[in-house]
Each structure stands twice: as structure tokens, then as C-alpha cells.
CSV table of C-alpha atoms in Angstrom, one decimal:
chain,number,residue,atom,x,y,z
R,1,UNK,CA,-25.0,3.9,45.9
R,2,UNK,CA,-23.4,3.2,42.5
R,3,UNK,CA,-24.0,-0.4,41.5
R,4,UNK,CA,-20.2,-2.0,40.6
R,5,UNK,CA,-22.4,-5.5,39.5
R,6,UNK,CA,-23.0,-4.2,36.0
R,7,UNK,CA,-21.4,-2.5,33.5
R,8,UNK,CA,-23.1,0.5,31.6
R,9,UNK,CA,-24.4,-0.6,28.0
R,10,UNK,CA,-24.9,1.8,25.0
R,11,UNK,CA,-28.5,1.3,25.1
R,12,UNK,CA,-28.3,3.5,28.8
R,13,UNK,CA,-26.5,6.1,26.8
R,14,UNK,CA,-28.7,6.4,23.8
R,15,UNK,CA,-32.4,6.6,26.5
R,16,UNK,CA,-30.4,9.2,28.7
R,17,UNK,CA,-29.6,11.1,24.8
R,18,UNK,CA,-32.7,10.8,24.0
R,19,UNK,CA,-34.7,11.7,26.8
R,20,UNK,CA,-32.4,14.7,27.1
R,21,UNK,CA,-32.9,15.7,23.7
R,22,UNK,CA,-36.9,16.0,24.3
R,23,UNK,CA,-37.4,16.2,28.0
R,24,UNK,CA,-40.1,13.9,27.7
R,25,UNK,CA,-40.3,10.5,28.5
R,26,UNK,CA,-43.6,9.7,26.1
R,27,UNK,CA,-41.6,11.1,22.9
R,28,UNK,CA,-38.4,10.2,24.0
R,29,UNK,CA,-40.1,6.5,24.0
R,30,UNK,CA,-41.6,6.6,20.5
R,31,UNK,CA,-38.0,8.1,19.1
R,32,UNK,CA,-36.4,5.0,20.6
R,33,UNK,CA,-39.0,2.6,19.9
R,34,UNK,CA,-39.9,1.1,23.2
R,35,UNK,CA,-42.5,2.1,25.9
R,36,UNK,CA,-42.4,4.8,28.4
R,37,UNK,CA,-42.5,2.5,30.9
R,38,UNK,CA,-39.2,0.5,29.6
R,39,UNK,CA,-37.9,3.9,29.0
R,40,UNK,CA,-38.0,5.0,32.4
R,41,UNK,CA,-36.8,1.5,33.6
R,42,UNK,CA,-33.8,2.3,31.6
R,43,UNK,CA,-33.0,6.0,32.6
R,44,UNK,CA,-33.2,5.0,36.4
R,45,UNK,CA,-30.9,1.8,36.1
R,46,UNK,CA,-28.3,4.1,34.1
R,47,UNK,CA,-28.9,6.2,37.1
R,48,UNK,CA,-28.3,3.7,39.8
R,49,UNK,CA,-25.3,2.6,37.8
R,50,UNK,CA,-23.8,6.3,38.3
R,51,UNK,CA,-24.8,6.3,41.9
R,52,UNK,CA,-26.6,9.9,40.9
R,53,UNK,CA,-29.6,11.8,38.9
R,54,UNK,CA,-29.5,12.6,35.8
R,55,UNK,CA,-33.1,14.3,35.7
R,56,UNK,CA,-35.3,16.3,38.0
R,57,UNK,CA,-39.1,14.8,37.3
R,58,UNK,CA,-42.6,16.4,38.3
R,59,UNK,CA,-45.6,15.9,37.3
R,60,UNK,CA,-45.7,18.9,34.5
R,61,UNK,CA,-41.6,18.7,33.4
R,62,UNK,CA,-38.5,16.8,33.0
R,63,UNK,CA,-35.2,18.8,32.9
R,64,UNK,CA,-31.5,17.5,33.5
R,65,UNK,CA,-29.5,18.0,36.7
R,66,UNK,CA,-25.9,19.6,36.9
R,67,UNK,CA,-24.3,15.7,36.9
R,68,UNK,CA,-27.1,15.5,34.0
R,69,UNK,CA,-25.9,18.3,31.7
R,70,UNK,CA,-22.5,17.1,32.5
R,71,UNK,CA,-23.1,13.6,31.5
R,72,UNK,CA,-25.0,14.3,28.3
R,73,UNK,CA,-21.8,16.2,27.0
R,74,UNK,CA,-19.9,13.6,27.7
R,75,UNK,CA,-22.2,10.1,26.5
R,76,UNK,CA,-23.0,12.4,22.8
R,77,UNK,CA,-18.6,12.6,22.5
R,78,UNK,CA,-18.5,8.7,23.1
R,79,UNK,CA,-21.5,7.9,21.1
R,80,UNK,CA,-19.8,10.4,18.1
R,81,UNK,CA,-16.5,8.1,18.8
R,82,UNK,CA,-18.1,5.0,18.9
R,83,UNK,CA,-19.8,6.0,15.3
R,84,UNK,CA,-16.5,7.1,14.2
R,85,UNK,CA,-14.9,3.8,15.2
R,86,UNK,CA,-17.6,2.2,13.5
R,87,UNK,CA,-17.2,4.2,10.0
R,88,UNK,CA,-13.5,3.5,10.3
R,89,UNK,CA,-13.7,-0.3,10.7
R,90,UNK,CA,-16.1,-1.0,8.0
R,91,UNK,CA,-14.1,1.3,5.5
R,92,UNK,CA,-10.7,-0.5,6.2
R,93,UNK,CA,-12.5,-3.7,5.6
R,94,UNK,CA,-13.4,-2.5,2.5
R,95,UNK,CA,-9.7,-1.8,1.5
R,96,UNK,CA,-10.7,2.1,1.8
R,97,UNK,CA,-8.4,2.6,4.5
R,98,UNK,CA,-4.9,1.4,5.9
R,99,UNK,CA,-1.3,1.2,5.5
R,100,UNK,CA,0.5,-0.4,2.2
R,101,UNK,CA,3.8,-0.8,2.4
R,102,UNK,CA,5.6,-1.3,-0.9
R,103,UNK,CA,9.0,-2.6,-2.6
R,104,UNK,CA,10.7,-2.0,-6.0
R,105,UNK,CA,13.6,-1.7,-8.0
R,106,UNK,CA,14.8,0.8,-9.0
R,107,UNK,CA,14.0,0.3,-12.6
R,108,UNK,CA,10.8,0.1,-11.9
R,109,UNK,CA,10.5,3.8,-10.9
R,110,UNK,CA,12.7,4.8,-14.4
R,111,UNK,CA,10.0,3.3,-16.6
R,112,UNK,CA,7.7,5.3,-14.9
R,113,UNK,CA,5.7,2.3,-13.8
R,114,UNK,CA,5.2,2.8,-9.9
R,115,UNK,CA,4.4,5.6,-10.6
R,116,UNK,CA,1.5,5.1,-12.3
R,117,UNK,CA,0.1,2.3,-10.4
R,118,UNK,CA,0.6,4.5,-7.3
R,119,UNK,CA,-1.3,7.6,-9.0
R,120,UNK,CA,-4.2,5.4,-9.8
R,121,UNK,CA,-4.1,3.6,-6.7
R,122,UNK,CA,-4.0,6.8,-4.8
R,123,UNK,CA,-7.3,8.5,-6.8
R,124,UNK,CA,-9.3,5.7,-6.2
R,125,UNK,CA,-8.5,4.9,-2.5
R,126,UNK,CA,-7.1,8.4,-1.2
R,127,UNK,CA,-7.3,7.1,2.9
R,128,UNK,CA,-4.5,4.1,2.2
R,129,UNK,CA,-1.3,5.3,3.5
R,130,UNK,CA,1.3,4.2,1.1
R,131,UNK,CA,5.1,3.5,1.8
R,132,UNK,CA,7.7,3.0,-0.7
R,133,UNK,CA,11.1,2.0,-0.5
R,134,UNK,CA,13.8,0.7,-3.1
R,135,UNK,CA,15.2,-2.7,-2.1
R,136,UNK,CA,17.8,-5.5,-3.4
R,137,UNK,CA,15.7,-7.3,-6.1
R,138,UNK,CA,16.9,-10.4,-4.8
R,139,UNK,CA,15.7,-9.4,-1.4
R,140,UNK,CA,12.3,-8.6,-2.6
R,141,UNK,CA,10.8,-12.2,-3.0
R,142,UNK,CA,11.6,-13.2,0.9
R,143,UNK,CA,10.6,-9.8,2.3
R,144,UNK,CA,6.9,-10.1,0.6
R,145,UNK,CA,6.9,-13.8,1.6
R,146,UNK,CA,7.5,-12.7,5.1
R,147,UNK,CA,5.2,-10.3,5.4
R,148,UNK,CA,7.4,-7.4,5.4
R,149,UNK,CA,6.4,-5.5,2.4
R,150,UNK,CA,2.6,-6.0,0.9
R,151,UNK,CA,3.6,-5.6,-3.1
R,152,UNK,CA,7.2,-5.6,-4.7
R,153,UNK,CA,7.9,-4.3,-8.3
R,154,UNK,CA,10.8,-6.5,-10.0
R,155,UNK,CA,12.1,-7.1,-13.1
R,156,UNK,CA,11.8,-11.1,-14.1
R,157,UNK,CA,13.1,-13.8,-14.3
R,158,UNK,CA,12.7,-13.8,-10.7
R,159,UNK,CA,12.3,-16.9,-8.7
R,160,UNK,CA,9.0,-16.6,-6.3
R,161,UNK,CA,8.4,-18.6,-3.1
R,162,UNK,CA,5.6,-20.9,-3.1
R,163,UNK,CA,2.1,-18.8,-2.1
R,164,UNK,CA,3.6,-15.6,-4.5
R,165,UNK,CA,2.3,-14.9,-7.8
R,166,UNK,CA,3.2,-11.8,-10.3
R,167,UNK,CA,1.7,-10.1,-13.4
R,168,UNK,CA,3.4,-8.2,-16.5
R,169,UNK,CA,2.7,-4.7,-16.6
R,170,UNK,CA,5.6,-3.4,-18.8
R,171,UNK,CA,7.4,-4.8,-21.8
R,172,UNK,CA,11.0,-2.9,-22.3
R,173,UNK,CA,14.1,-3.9,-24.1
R,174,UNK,CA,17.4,-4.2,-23.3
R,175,UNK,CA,20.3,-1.7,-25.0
R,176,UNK,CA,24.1,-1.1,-24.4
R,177,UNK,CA,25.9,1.2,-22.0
R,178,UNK,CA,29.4,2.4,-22.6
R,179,UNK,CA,31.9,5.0,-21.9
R,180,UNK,CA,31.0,7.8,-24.7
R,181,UNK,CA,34.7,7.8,-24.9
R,182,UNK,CA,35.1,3.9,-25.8
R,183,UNK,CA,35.3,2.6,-29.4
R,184,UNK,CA,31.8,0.9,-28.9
R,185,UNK,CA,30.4,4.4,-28.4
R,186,UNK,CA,31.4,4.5,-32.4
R,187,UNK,CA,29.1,2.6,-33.4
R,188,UNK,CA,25.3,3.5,-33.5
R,189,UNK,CA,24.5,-0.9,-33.4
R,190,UNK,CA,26.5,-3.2,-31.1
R,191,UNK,CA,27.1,-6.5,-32.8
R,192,UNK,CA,28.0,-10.3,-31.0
R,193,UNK,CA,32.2,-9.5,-32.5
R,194,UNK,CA,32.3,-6.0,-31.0
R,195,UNK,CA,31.0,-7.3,-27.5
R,196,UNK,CA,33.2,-10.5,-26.9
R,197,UNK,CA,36.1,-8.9,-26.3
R,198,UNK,CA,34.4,-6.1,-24.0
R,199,UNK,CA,34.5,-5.9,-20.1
R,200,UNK,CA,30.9,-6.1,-18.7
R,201,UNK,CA,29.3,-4.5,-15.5
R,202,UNK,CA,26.1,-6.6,-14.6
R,203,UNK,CA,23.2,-5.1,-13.2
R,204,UNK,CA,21.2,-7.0,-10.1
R,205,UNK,CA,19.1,-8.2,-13.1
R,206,UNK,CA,21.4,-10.1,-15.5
R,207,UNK,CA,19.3,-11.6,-18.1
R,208,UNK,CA,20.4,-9.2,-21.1
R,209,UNK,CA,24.3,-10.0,-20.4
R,210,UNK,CA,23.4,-13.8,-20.3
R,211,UNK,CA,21.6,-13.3,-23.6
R,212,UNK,CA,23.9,-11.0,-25.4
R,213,UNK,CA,26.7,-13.4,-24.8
R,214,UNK,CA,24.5,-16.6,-25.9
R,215,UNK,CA,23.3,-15.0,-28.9
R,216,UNK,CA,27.2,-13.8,-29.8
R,217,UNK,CA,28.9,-17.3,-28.8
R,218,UNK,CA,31.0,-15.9,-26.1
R,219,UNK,CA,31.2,-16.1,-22.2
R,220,UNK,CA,31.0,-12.5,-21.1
R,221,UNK,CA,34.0,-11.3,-19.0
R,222,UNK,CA,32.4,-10.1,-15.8
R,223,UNK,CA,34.1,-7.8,-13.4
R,224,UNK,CA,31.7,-6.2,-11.5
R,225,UNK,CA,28.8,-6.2,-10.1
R,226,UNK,CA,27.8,-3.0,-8.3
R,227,UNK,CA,24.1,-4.0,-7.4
R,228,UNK,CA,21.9,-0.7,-8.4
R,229,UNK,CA,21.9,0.8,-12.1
R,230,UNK,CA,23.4,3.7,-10.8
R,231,UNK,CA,26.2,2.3,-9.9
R,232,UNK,CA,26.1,0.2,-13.0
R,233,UNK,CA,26.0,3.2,-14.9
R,234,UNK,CA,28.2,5.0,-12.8
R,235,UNK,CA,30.9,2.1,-13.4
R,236,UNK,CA,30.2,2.6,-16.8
R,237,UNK,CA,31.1,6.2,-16.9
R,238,UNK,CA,34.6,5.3,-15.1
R,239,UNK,CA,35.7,2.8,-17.7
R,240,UNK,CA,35.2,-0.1,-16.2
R,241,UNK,CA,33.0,-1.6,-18.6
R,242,UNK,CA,29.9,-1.7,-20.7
R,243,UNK,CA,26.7,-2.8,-19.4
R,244,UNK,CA,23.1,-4.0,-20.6
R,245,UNK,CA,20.8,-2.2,-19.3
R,246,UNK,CA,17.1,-1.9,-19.9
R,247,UNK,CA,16.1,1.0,-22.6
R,248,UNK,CA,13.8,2.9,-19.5
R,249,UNK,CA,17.3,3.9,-17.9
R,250,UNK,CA,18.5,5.4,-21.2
R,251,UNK,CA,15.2,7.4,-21.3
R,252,UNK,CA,15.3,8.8,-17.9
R,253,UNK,CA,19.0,8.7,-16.2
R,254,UNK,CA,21.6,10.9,-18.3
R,255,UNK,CA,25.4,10.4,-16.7
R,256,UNK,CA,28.3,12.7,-18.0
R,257,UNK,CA,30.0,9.7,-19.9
R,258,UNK,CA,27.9,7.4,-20.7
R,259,UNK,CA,25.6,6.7,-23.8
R,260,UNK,CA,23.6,4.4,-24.7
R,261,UNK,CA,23.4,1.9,-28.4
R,262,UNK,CA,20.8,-0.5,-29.7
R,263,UNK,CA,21.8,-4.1,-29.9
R,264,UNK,CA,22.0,-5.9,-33.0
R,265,UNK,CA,20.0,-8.5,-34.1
R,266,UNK,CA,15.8,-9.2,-32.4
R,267,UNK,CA,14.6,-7.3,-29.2
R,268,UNK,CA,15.9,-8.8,-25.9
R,269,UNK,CA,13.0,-8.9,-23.8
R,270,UNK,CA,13.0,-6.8,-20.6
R,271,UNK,CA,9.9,-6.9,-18.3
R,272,UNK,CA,8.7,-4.9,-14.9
R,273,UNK,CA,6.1,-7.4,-12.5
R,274,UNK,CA,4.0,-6.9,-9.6
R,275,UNK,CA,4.7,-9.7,-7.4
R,276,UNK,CA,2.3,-10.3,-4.5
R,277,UNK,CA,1.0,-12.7,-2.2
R,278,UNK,CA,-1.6,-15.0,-3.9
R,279,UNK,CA,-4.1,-15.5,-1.2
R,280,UNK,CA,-4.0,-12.0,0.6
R,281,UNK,CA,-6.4,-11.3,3.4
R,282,UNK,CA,-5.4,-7.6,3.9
R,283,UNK,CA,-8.2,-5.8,2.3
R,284,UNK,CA,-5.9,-2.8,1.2
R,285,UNK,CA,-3.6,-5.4,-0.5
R,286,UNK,CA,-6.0,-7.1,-1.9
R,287,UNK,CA,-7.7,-3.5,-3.6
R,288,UNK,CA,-4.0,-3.1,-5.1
R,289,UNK,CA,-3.5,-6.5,-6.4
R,290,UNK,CA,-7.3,-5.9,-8.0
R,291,UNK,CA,-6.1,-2.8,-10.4
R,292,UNK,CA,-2.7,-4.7,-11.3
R,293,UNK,CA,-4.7,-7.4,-12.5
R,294,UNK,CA,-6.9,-4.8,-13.7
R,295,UNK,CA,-3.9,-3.6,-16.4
R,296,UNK,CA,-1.6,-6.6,-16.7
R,297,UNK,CA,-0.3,-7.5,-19.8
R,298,UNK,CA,-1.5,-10.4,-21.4
């Protein structure tokens, strides 16, 4: 009669396993560790729990029985599983293993940035599934404060919840866009009189128009804002307007129409961040957050 008061424990497994393995209770014992008698105490409570035998005794041999055979099979898959389970757990909790999802701008892939992080990211810790989408930049800050994305890469000045932090891990510049047809497209350096009077498209990340017009003295006449530097650029090539743009898209997004000039007067500071969550439990994360750290610029 099967016993339905107590459940069956891996230590019944591994004395069946064992005593299967050397059909003898005496070595089966010293394998284990234990007695023969605590052995055989074990073997016939896993028994009484399955309401069967497992083994056939005599005095001169031990051999399994069909249910036996059939249970052996059986207990070495779930023991296998169980280890797996095992491996598995401790190797996620070692930020070997798991699912990073990531945010960025679309910048942040011209520069050639995420790409790199992910590269190295991705030879050191090949069993983290990583996801990547392009997102608002404004959008970026909330979705990794909610939980919704474990890393964004943006392009500062970019206001951070409480609990986020960032690091620098690319210095650009910012240069001018215009219509290769427009007279601006003349000149090999835009200066503060040639841009006052100009039309400008503003990218999501504005800080070069604001700079350009402070430096010049002017307000800049602002008449669109398309969101994406495609679409910035793409505005561009229409006519509507020059843009400033960061000098990674002149290096690695060529539209019929559109080239690209130097600014006159000092570098206007362009950066790309890592923004993340400062006290991350996720062990993953917190491997990715280690190698940005690992190359952040001082």
C-alpha cells in the first residue's frame, strides 16, 4: 500500500541510484556514506512510498525489478534536471545568465558606441540574452526608472530621476547640417552672422542649437522638431532648415542633399551616457553596469 503521509525526498532517489548502480547494498553504503543498515532502511521506505519493489534480494544477489528498471530511468532524468536547475540558478546569480533588455538613441548606435559595449558584453557573458530597441530620449529616463528597460544610452544633458546614475563613454562634437544646395553649404566654417538669419530643425537633443545661438547673440528660429536625426536630416534635405547635429551622424548617415560644415569658433561638446539604475539587484545588470564603469570616461 503506497504511503500518501510523506512525500519522496532526493535522498530516496540518490540510495535507489546508487544501489542500482552496484547491486550491493555494502558498496552501495560506503559510496553514499552511511551504513548498510541505514541503506536498506532507505531503499524499503522509498519502496513503501511507491506502494511496489524496486529490488529482488537473496541471500547471494540484488537485481532490480521491472517497476525497478523503470524507476531508475526515470529518478537519473530528474536527478540530471535537478543538477541542471541547480547549474542554471547559481550561474544567473552570477550575472552569467538572463535577459537584458536595453534602450538608446539613435545616436548612440552612429557613433558606434552600443555597439561596442554590446560586443564586449556579449564575449564575456555569451548566455545573457540581450534586447535592444531605439526609444524617445526623453522617454528613456522614466522607462529605466520603471523598470522597463535595464540600461539606456542617451546623449546628456539629460535630467535623471532620483535612484539613476550615468557615466561618459564618448566625447563627440557638434557640426552643421544643410541643404548642399543652400548658401551655407558655400562655406567650408559656419560662423554666429551666417546662422542668425537661418531656419533650424532641432534634434530630440537640443543642446548644440541652444549653444550656437548663445555663442552668436541670436534666438534661433525654430520650426521643427521632427524627433529622430533621420528625420532631422531628412528635413534638412527638403529645405526646411539647417540643423546641429552631432559629428557621429556626419560619419556614418550620408543623405542625397545634405552635407555637413564645422562650426566656427571652440568645440561644442557632444556626449553619449550609460544611464542605469544605481542600486541594481539584477545580477546581469549589475555585470553590465561593471564594464561601463570599467571604460568610462573620466
Amino acid at each position: 500500500m503506497v504511503n500518501t503521509d510523506k512525500d519522496m525526498e532526493l535522498r530516496h532517489f540518490r540510495c535507489v541510484l546508487a544501489v542500482a548502480h552496484s547491486l550491493h547494498f555494502a558498496r552501495a553504503a560506503a559510496e553514499l556514506g552511511i551504513s548498510p543498515p541505514a541503506l536498506t532502511k532507505q531503499v524499503q521506505e522509498t519502496e513503501q512510498l511507491l506502494g511496489t519493489r524496486l529490488f529482488q534480494r537473496s541471500k547471494r544477489a540484488v537485481s532490480l525489478t521491472a517497476a525497478g528498471e523503470l524507476f531508475v530511468i526515470e529518478a537519473t532524468r530528474a536527478l540530471a534536471q535537478l543538477a541542471q536547475a541547480q547549474d542554471v540558478a547559481r550561474r544567473a546569480g552570477r550575472g552569467e545568465l538572463g535577459r537584458l533588455e536595453i534602450g538608446y538613441v539613435a545616436s548612440a548606435a552612429y557613433s558606434g558606441v552600443l555597439q561596442d559595449q554590446f560586443a564586449r558584453f556579449r564575449a564575456s557573458h555569451p548566455g545573457i540574452h540581450i534586447g535592444a530597441r531605439e526609444y524617445a530620449m526623453d522617454a528613456l529616463p522614466g522607462l529605466l526608472d520603471q523598470g522597463r528597460v535595464d540600461l539606456a544610452f542617451v546623449r546628456p544633458p539629460l535630467h535623471l530621476p532620483d535612484g539613476l546614475d550615468s557615466v561618459v563613454l564618448l566625447r563627440d562634437r557638434f557640426v552643421l547640417a544643410v541643404q548642399a544646395d543652400s548658401p551655407l553649404a558655400l562655406q567650408q566654417i559656419a560662423g554666429p552672422a551666417a546662422l542668425a538669419q537661418q531656419a533650424f530643425i532641432v534634434p530630440e537633443q537640443e543642446l548644440g542649437t541652444l549653444e550656437v545661438s548663445r555663442r552668436g547673440g541670436f534666438a534661433a528660429q525654430v520650426v521643427s522638431r521632427p524627433g529622430s536625426l533621420v528625420a532631422v536630416l531628412t528635413e534638412v534635405s527638403l529645405g526646411v532648415g539647417c540643423a546641429i547635429v552631432p559629428h557621429s551622424v556626419m560619419a556614418s548617415v550620408q543623405l542625397p542633399g545634405v552635407v555637413f560644415r564645422e562650426l566656427q569658433g571652440p568645440q561644442i561638446s557632444s556626449e553619449i551616457a550609460a544611464a542605469f539604475r544605481r542600486h541594481e539587484q539584477a545580477p546581469a545588470a549589475r555585470a553590465f553596469i561593471a564594464q561601463l564603469r570599467a571604460v568610462a570616461l573620466a
